[in-house]
Short mmCIF file of N, CA and C in Angstrom, two decimals:
data_model
loop_
_atom_site.label_atom_id
_atom_site.label_comp_id
_atom_site.label_asym_id
_atom_site.label_seq_id
_atom_site.Cartn_x
_atom_site.Cartn_y
_atom_site.Cartn_z
N ASP A 645 0.92 -1.18 -0.06
CA ASP A 645 -0.03 0.07 0.20
C ASP A 645 0.79 1.44 0.02
N GLU A 646 2.24 0.89 -0.87
CA GLU A 646 2.75 2.19 -0.82
C GLU A 646 3.54 2.40 -2.00
N LEU A 647 4.04 3.34 -2.60
CA LEU A 647 4.39 3.74 -3.67
C LEU A 647 6.22 3.91 -3.66
N TRP A 648 7.28 3.68 -3.77
CA TRP A 648 8.56 4.19 -3.88
C TRP A 648 8.93 5.03 -5.12
N ASP A 649 9.11 6.20 -4.64
CA ASP A 649 9.72 6.96 -6.04
C ASP A 649 11.13 6.71 -6.03
N HIS A 650 11.20 6.32 -7.16
CA HIS A 650 12.57 5.63 -7.73
C HIS A 650 12.85 6.53 -8.45
N PRO A 651 14.44 6.32 -8.58
CA PRO A 651 14.87 6.68 -9.51
C PRO A 651 14.78 5.82 -10.98
N PRO A 652 15.12 6.65 -12.63
CA PRO A 652 15.27 6.15 -13.60
C PRO A 652 15.72 4.84 -13.65
N LEU A 653 15.38 3.77 -14.90
CA LEU A 653 15.86 2.52 -14.66
C LEU A 653 17.38 2.32 -15.18
N ASP A 654 18.11 3.15 -14.94
CA ASP A 654 19.61 2.65 -15.09
C ASP A 654 20.05 1.73 -14.10
N GLU A 655 20.65 0.91 -14.69
CA GLU A 655 20.42 -0.64 -13.84
C GLU A 655 21.26 -0.54 -12.27
N HIS A 656 22.77 0.60 -12.85
CA HIS A 656 23.75 0.66 -11.48
C HIS A 656 22.76 1.48 -10.32
N SER A 657 22.29 2.59 -10.72
CA SER A 657 21.81 3.48 -9.49
C SER A 657 20.46 3.00 -9.35
N PHE A 658 19.65 2.18 -10.12
CA PHE A 658 18.47 1.92 -9.61
C PHE A 658 18.67 0.71 -8.75
N LEU A 659 19.56 -0.05 -9.07
CA LEU A 659 19.54 -1.54 -8.01
C LEU A 659 20.64 -0.64 -6.71
N ASN A 660 21.14 0.31 -6.85
CA ASN A 660 21.88 0.71 -5.48
C ASN A 660 20.77 1.34 -4.93
N GLU A 661 19.98 2.34 -5.18
CA GLU A 661 18.40 2.67 -4.58
C GLU A 661 17.60 1.96 -4.33
N LEU A 662 17.56 0.98 -4.96
CA LEU A 662 16.53 -0.53 -4.57
C LEU A 662 17.03 -0.94 -3.22
N ARG A 663 18.28 -1.45 -3.60
CA ARG A 663 19.09 -1.87 -1.91
C ARG A 663 19.06 -0.99 -0.72
N SER A 664 19.04 0.04 -0.73
CA SER A 664 19.33 1.03 0.34
C SER A 664 17.43 1.44 0.92
N PHE A 665 16.91 0.99 -0.28
CA PHE A 665 15.58 1.55 0.27
C PHE A 665 15.22 0.48 0.92
N LEU A 666 15.51 -0.68 0.55
CA LEU A 666 15.39 -2.13 1.20
C LEU A 666 15.99 -2.58 2.53
N ALA A 667 17.10 -1.82 2.24
CA ALA A 667 17.74 -1.88 3.93
C ALA A 667 17.17 -0.99 4.86
N SER A 668 16.63 -0.28 4.51
CA SER A 668 15.92 0.79 5.40
C SER A 668 14.65 0.54 5.79
N ARG A 669 13.90 -0.36 5.05
CA ARG A 669 12.74 -0.77 5.37
C ARG A 669 12.71 -2.30 5.41
N PRO A 670 12.98 -2.51 6.32
CA PRO A 670 12.74 -4.33 6.69
C PRO A 670 11.40 -5.02 6.44
N ASP A 671 10.53 -3.67 6.86
CA ASP A 671 9.10 -4.22 6.94
C ASP A 671 8.69 -4.78 5.64
N VAL A 672 9.35 -4.19 4.37
CA VAL A 672 9.18 -4.13 2.87
C VAL A 672 9.77 -5.67 2.42
N THR A 673 8.61 -6.53 2.36
CA THR A 673 8.99 -8.14 1.73
C THR A 673 8.53 -8.36 0.51
N ILE A 674 8.09 -7.62 0.02
CA ILE A 674 7.35 -7.82 -1.58
C ILE A 674 7.29 -6.42 -2.29
N VAL A 675 8.00 -6.86 -3.45
CA VAL A 675 8.18 -5.77 -4.60
C VAL A 675 7.52 -6.28 -5.95
N TYR A 676 6.60 -5.10 -6.03
CA TYR A 676 5.61 -5.41 -7.11
C TYR A 676 5.90 -4.25 -8.20
N PRO A 677 6.54 -4.68 -9.17
CA PRO A 677 6.92 -3.86 -10.34
C PRO A 677 5.91 -3.38 -11.22
N VAL A 678 5.42 -2.53 -11.32
CA VAL A 678 4.19 -1.89 -12.52
C VAL A 678 4.53 -1.79 -14.06
N ALA A 679 5.14 -0.96 -14.19
CA ALA A 679 5.73 -0.71 -15.68
C ALA A 679 6.40 -1.98 -16.07
N GLU A 680 6.53 -2.19 -17.44
CA GLU A 680 6.67 -2.99 -18.22
C GLU A 680 8.20 -3.48 -18.22
N ASN A 681 8.54 -2.14 -18.59
CA ASN A 681 10.20 -2.24 -18.22
C ASN A 681 10.71 -2.47 -17.00
N PHE A 682 10.23 -2.41 -15.80
CA PHE A 682 10.66 -2.82 -14.48
C PHE A 682 10.27 -4.48 -14.51
N VAL A 683 9.26 -4.74 -14.70
CA VAL A 683 8.77 -5.95 -15.12
C VAL A 683 9.98 -6.89 -15.88
N SER A 684 10.30 -6.41 -16.93
CA SER A 684 11.20 -6.98 -17.60
C SER A 684 12.74 -7.09 -17.03
N TRP A 685 12.99 -5.80 -15.89
CA TRP A 685 14.48 -5.74 -15.66
C TRP A 685 14.48 -6.50 -14.22
N PHE A 686 13.10 -7.23 -13.75
CA PHE A 686 13.23 -7.87 -12.52
C PHE A 686 13.31 -9.23 -12.98
N ALA A 687 12.73 -9.56 -14.24
CA ALA A 687 13.00 -10.70 -14.65
C ALA A 687 13.92 -11.55 -15.14
N ASP A 688 15.10 -10.49 -15.60
CA ASP A 688 16.10 -10.38 -16.16
C ASP A 688 17.34 -10.43 -15.03
N HIS A 689 16.77 -9.68 -13.73
CA HIS A 689 17.85 -9.90 -12.67
C HIS A 689 17.13 -10.36 -11.11
N PRO A 690 16.83 -11.75 -11.60
CA PRO A 690 16.14 -12.24 -10.24
C PRO A 690 17.20 -12.65 -9.38
N ALA A 691 18.30 -12.15 -9.16
CA ALA A 691 19.21 -12.48 -7.84
C ALA A 691 19.34 -10.82 -7.23
N ALA A 692 18.48 -9.82 -7.84
CA ALA A 692 18.80 -8.62 -7.41
C ALA A 692 18.32 -8.23 -5.84
N LEU A 693 17.48 -9.01 -5.71
CA LEU A 693 16.56 -8.58 -4.41
C LEU A 693 17.23 -9.30 -3.00
N PRO A 694 17.67 -8.77 -2.22
CA PRO A 694 18.45 -9.27 -0.76
C PRO A 694 17.30 -10.61 -0.48
N ASP A 695 17.85 -11.91 0.15
CA ASP A 695 16.68 -12.65 1.01
C ASP A 695 16.04 -12.05 1.41
N GLY A 696 14.63 -12.92 1.48
CA GLY A 696 13.53 -12.52 2.03
C GLY A 696 12.44 -11.32 1.13
N VAL A 697 13.02 -10.99 0.20
CA VAL A 697 12.17 -9.90 -0.53
C VAL A 697 11.73 -10.76 -1.67
N LEU A 698 10.22 -10.74 -2.07
CA LEU A 698 10.22 -11.53 -3.04
C LEU A 698 9.58 -10.48 -4.03
N VAL A 699 9.53 -10.70 -5.74
CA VAL A 699 9.34 -9.96 -6.61
C VAL A 699 7.65 -10.51 -6.68
N ALA A 700 6.59 -9.46 -6.60
CA ALA A 700 5.48 -10.04 -7.28
C ALA A 700 5.19 -10.55 -8.36
N SER A 701 5.59 -11.19 -9.23
CA SER A 701 5.44 -11.17 -10.78
C SER A 701 5.57 -12.66 -11.21
N ALA A 702 5.32 -12.90 -12.34
CA ALA A 702 5.36 -14.33 -12.99
C ALA A 702 6.89 -14.76 -13.06
N ALA A 703 7.42 -15.80 -13.35
CA ALA A 703 8.64 -16.17 -13.46
C ALA A 703 9.42 -15.45 -14.51
N GLY A 704 10.81 -15.38 -14.37
CA GLY A 704 11.24 -14.45 -15.63
C GLY A 704 10.89 -15.19 -16.85
N SER A 705 11.04 -16.78 -16.95
CA SER A 705 10.66 -17.35 -18.29
C SER A 705 9.53 -17.04 -18.91
N THR A 706 8.52 -16.91 -17.55
CA THR A 706 7.20 -16.98 -18.04
C THR A 706 7.01 -15.16 -18.85
N ILE A 707 7.60 -14.53 -18.07
CA ILE A 707 7.64 -12.88 -18.88
C ILE A 707 8.63 -12.98 -19.91
N SER A 708 9.52 -13.74 -20.52
CA SER A 708 10.36 -13.60 -21.33
C SER A 708 9.84 -14.04 -22.55
N LEU A 709 8.86 -15.31 -22.15
CA LEU A 709 8.02 -15.86 -23.01
C LEU A 709 6.92 -15.31 -23.53
N PHE A 710 6.34 -14.47 -22.94
CA PHE A 710 5.23 -13.47 -23.53
C PHE A 710 5.61 -12.23 -24.02
N GLN A 711 6.34 -11.81 -23.83
CA GLN A 711 7.46 -10.91 -24.16
C GLN A 711 7.73 -10.92 -25.65
N ASP A 712 7.91 -12.00 -26.21
CA ASP A 712 8.46 -12.75 -27.55
C ASP A 712 6.73 -12.92 -28.05
N LYS A 713 6.32 -11.99 -28.61
CA LYS A 713 5.16 -11.82 -29.38
C LYS A 713 5.16 -13.07 -29.86
N GLU A 714 6.12 -12.93 -31.28
CA GLU A 714 5.85 -14.38 -32.25
C GLU A 714 6.14 -15.78 -31.66
N ARG A 715 6.77 -15.69 -30.59
CA ARG A 715 6.75 -17.12 -30.24
C ARG A 715 5.52 -17.57 -29.30
N THR A 716 5.08 -16.37 -28.80
CA THR A 716 3.86 -16.68 -27.78
C THR A 716 2.70 -17.15 -28.86
N LEU A 717 2.51 -16.36 -30.02
CA LEU A 717 1.46 -16.55 -31.19
C LEU A 717 1.83 -17.98 -31.57
N GLU A 718 3.02 -18.44 -32.04
CA GLU A 718 3.36 -19.68 -32.38
C GLU A 718 3.03 -20.91 -31.45
N LEU A 719 3.39 -20.75 -30.46
CA LEU A 719 3.08 -21.33 -29.35
C LEU A 719 1.13 -21.57 -29.22
N ALA A 720 0.52 -20.64 -29.12
CA ALA A 720 -0.99 -20.72 -28.96
C ALA A 720 -1.55 -21.42 -30.07
N THR A 721 -0.84 -21.43 -31.50
CA THR A 721 -1.36 -21.81 -32.48
C THR A 721 -0.68 -23.50 -32.61
N ALA A 722 0.23 -24.04 -31.88
CA ALA A 722 0.67 -25.19 -31.64
C ALA A 722 -0.41 -25.72 -30.56
N VAL A 723 -0.67 -25.33 -29.58
CA VAL A 723 -1.65 -25.86 -28.59
C VAL A 723 -3.06 -25.61 -29.03
N GLY A 724 -3.27 -25.01 -30.36
CA GLY A 724 -4.82 -25.15 -30.79
C GLY A 724 -5.38 -23.89 -30.10
N VAL A 725 -5.14 -22.80 -29.63
CA VAL A 725 -5.67 -22.00 -28.96
C VAL A 725 -5.73 -20.57 -29.95
N GLN A 726 -7.30 -20.39 -30.63
CA GLN A 726 -7.54 -19.42 -31.52
C GLN A 726 -6.95 -18.22 -31.34
N SER A 727 -5.94 -17.46 -32.29
CA SER A 727 -5.64 -16.21 -32.07
C SER A 727 -5.82 -15.57 -33.43
N SER A 728 -5.88 -14.05 -33.67
CA SER A 728 -5.91 -13.34 -34.53
C SER A 728 -5.03 -14.00 -36.08
N PRO A 729 -5.33 -13.62 -37.29
CA PRO A 729 -4.09 -14.23 -38.33
C PRO A 729 -2.98 -13.34 -38.23
N TYR A 730 -1.97 -13.27 -38.54
CA TYR A 730 -0.58 -12.13 -38.10
C TYR A 730 0.10 -12.70 -38.99
N GLY A 731 0.88 -11.99 -39.29
CA GLY A 731 2.17 -11.91 -40.23
C GLY A 731 3.66 -11.35 -39.29
N VAL A 732 4.61 -11.79 -39.87
CA VAL A 732 5.76 -10.91 -39.10
C VAL A 732 6.65 -10.37 -40.61
N ALA A 733 7.02 -9.16 -40.67
CA ALA A 733 7.69 -8.48 -41.68
C ALA A 733 9.23 -7.69 -41.44
N ALA A 734 9.93 -7.94 -42.11
CA ALA A 734 11.31 -7.43 -42.06
C ALA A 734 12.17 -6.53 -42.79
N ASP A 735 10.89 -5.99 -43.58
CA ASP A 735 11.13 -4.88 -44.81
C ASP A 735 9.89 -4.51 -45.14
N GLN A 736 9.78 -3.54 -46.24
CA GLN A 736 8.75 -3.01 -46.60
C GLN A 736 8.07 -4.08 -47.55
N ALA A 737 8.55 -4.72 -48.55
CA ALA A 737 8.05 -5.46 -49.50
C ALA A 737 7.07 -6.55 -48.52
N GLN A 738 7.87 -7.14 -47.50
CA GLN A 738 7.19 -8.02 -46.46
C GLN A 738 5.80 -7.62 -45.98
N LEU A 739 6.21 -6.27 -45.44
CA LEU A 739 5.03 -5.43 -44.82
C LEU A 739 3.51 -5.76 -45.65
N ALA A 740 4.40 -5.06 -46.73
CA ALA A 740 3.04 -4.89 -48.01
C ALA A 740 2.36 -6.06 -48.21
N ALA A 741 3.08 -7.02 -48.25
CA ALA A 741 2.61 -8.58 -48.85
C ALA A 741 1.45 -9.07 -47.35
N SER A 742 2.54 -9.10 -46.18
CA SER A 742 1.53 -9.56 -44.98
C SER A 742 0.35 -8.90 -44.99
N ALA A 743 0.34 -7.64 -45.09
CA ALA A 743 -0.97 -6.57 -44.76
C ALA A 743 -1.94 -6.86 -45.77
N LEU A 744 -1.40 -7.40 -47.23
CA LEU A 744 -2.56 -7.82 -48.30
C LEU A 744 -2.79 -9.34 -47.61
N ALA A 745 -1.98 -10.13 -47.41
CA ALA A 745 -2.55 -11.57 -46.80
C ALA A 745 -3.70 -11.67 -45.98
N ILE A 746 -2.99 -10.97 -44.87
CA ILE A 746 -4.32 -10.96 -43.51
C ILE A 746 -5.24 -10.32 -43.88
N GLY A 747 -5.47 -8.94 -44.76
CA GLY A 747 -6.61 -7.95 -44.74
C GLY A 747 -6.61 -7.40 -43.67
N TYR A 748 -7.13 -6.25 -43.91
CA TYR A 748 -7.39 -4.92 -42.84
C TYR A 748 -8.47 -5.09 -42.15
N PRO A 749 -8.84 -4.52 -41.03
CA PRO A 749 -7.85 -3.77 -40.62
C PRO A 749 -7.16 -4.45 -39.73
N LEU A 750 -5.50 -3.32 -39.18
CA LEU A 750 -4.36 -4.40 -38.72
C LEU A 750 -4.09 -3.79 -37.41
N VAL A 751 -3.52 -4.40 -36.76
CA VAL A 751 -2.39 -3.59 -35.58
C VAL A 751 -1.16 -4.12 -35.77
N VAL A 752 -0.10 -2.75 -36.33
CA VAL A 752 0.99 -3.31 -36.32
C VAL A 752 1.87 -2.41 -35.38
N ARG A 753 2.92 -3.58 -34.69
CA ARG A 753 3.44 -3.02 -33.74
C ARG A 753 4.81 -3.84 -33.67
N PRO A 754 6.07 -3.23 -33.22
CA PRO A 754 7.39 -3.86 -33.25
C PRO A 754 7.56 -5.24 -32.50
N LEU A 755 8.33 -6.11 -32.92
CA LEU A 755 8.35 -7.34 -31.98
C LEU A 755 9.16 -7.01 -31.08
N GLY A 756 9.91 -6.01 -30.86
CA GLY A 756 10.65 -5.77 -29.64
C GLY A 756 10.13 -5.10 -28.48
N VAL A 757 9.76 -5.54 -26.96
CA VAL A 757 8.80 -5.08 -26.31
C VAL A 757 8.95 -3.67 -25.79
N MET A 758 10.18 -3.14 -25.93
CA MET A 758 9.88 -1.70 -25.71
C MET A 758 10.10 -0.96 -26.96
N ARG A 759 10.10 -1.15 -27.66
CA ARG A 759 10.27 -0.63 -28.99
C ARG A 759 8.91 0.06 -29.10
N ARG A 760 8.75 1.42 -30.14
CA ARG A 760 7.72 2.00 -30.21
C ARG A 760 8.03 2.61 -31.94
N LEU A 761 6.63 2.58 -32.24
CA LEU A 761 6.45 3.24 -33.48
C LEU A 761 6.13 4.35 -33.42
N ASP A 762 6.60 5.58 -33.99
CA ASP A 762 6.15 6.85 -34.07
C ASP A 762 5.80 6.84 -32.61
N GLY A 763 6.29 6.95 -31.68
CA GLY A 763 6.14 7.03 -30.27
C GLY A 763 5.25 6.09 -29.74
N ARG A 764 4.37 5.38 -30.32
CA ARG A 764 3.46 4.66 -29.74
C ARG A 764 3.68 2.85 -29.66
N LYS A 765 3.33 2.20 -28.60
CA LYS A 765 3.35 0.84 -28.69
C LYS A 765 2.82 0.06 -30.13
N ALA A 766 1.88 0.61 -30.65
CA ALA A 766 1.40 0.03 -31.66
C ALA A 766 0.56 0.57 -32.63
N LEU A 767 0.26 0.93 -33.89
CA LEU A 767 -0.79 1.64 -34.95
C LEU A 767 -1.44 0.66 -35.24
N ILE A 768 -2.77 1.40 -35.40
CA ILE A 768 -4.05 0.75 -36.20
C ILE A 768 -4.26 1.03 -36.99
N VAL A 769 -4.44 0.05 -38.04
CA VAL A 769 -4.10 0.75 -39.56
C VAL A 769 -5.46 0.18 -40.16
N GLY A 770 -6.25 1.08 -40.80
CA GLY A 770 -7.42 0.43 -41.59
C GLY A 770 -7.24 -0.18 -42.74
N ASP A 771 -6.62 0.60 -43.64
CA ASP A 771 -6.50 0.33 -45.00
C ASP A 771 -5.20 0.22 -45.36
N ARG A 772 -5.32 0.03 -46.97
CA ARG A 772 -3.73 0.20 -47.46
C ARG A 772 -3.53 1.84 -47.35
N ALA A 773 -4.10 2.88 -47.57
CA ALA A 773 -3.84 4.16 -47.60
C ALA A 773 -3.39 4.64 -46.31
N ASP A 774 -3.90 4.17 -45.25
CA ASP A 774 -3.59 4.20 -43.94
C ASP A 774 -2.16 3.60 -43.66
N MET A 775 -1.88 2.52 -43.88
CA MET A 775 -0.63 1.84 -44.07
C MET A 775 0.53 2.65 -44.69
N GLU A 776 0.08 3.17 -46.05
CA GLU A 776 1.18 4.25 -46.60
C GLU A 776 1.33 5.49 -45.81
N ARG A 777 0.12 5.66 -45.06
CA ARG A 777 0.42 7.11 -44.31
C ARG A 777 0.90 7.02 -43.18
N HIS A 778 0.87 5.97 -42.51
CA HIS A 778 1.90 5.63 -41.25
C HIS A 778 3.19 5.28 -41.32
N LEU A 779 3.28 4.16 -42.45
CA LEU A 779 4.34 3.53 -42.67
C LEU A 779 4.73 3.66 -44.32
N PRO A 780 5.34 5.07 -44.65
CA PRO A 780 5.77 5.19 -46.03
C PRO A 780 7.13 4.61 -46.32
N GLU A 781 7.88 4.32 -45.15
CA GLU A 781 9.24 3.77 -45.06
C GLU A 781 9.43 2.92 -43.72
N TRP A 782 10.30 2.14 -44.18
CA TRP A 782 10.72 1.40 -43.29
C TRP A 782 10.89 2.12 -41.81
N PRO A 783 10.66 2.03 -40.79
CA PRO A 783 11.01 2.79 -39.25
C PRO A 783 12.42 2.35 -39.16
N SER A 784 13.09 3.33 -38.54
CA SER A 784 14.46 3.33 -38.16
C SER A 784 14.55 2.91 -36.92
N GLY A 785 15.66 2.02 -36.93
CA GLY A 785 15.85 1.08 -35.32
C GLY A 785 14.86 -0.06 -35.46
N ILE A 786 14.16 -0.42 -36.23
CA ILE A 786 12.82 -1.73 -36.03
C ILE A 786 13.50 -2.71 -36.77
N ASP A 787 13.86 -4.00 -36.14
CA ASP A 787 14.04 -5.15 -37.33
C ASP A 787 13.12 -5.69 -37.66
N ARG A 788 12.15 -5.93 -36.85
CA ARG A 788 10.80 -6.76 -37.54
C ARG A 788 9.56 -6.09 -37.05
N LEU A 789 8.50 -6.47 -37.63
CA LEU A 789 6.90 -5.81 -37.39
C LEU A 789 6.13 -7.11 -37.22
N LEU A 790 5.50 -6.91 -36.32
CA LEU A 790 4.38 -8.26 -36.14
C LEU A 790 2.89 -7.04 -36.79
N LEU A 791 2.43 -7.80 -37.62
CA LEU A 791 1.07 -7.22 -38.29
C LEU A 791 -0.43 -8.18 -37.48
N GLN A 792 -1.03 -8.03 -36.84
CA GLN A 792 -2.10 -8.74 -36.58
C GLN A 792 -3.38 -8.22 -36.71
N ARG A 793 -4.42 -9.11 -37.38
CA ARG A 793 -5.89 -8.51 -37.64
C ARG A 793 -6.78 -8.36 -36.68
#
């Protein structure tokens, strides 16, 4: 029932501040990361907390699996869980071909969890003209995009 006003997620300063806070507060035995980048950080650093302090989160391997959107969709398909049609594109030609194969409207997002498209986690693309307006060229710094109907 308390929020800690923590520093930005710079690995060393955050970890030092967290350890200092927990040392001063032995009554705090559970840390609940809220923002996605902190959930990821704790998943990647399972030994960061002192003994007796738990992270209220799924196991790191589970978090990693579900942050890998393509793997999650492949797993869902493999076990028979219905999901919306999807495609993955690595360039402008694949983007156009995948969009045509899946059909519109689409949600387009980077496969990397912390990546953004035009400052957003995802774009809603209604039709081909919308796609050309939002993504006239391949976005800088993005290796692959997930398209999902």
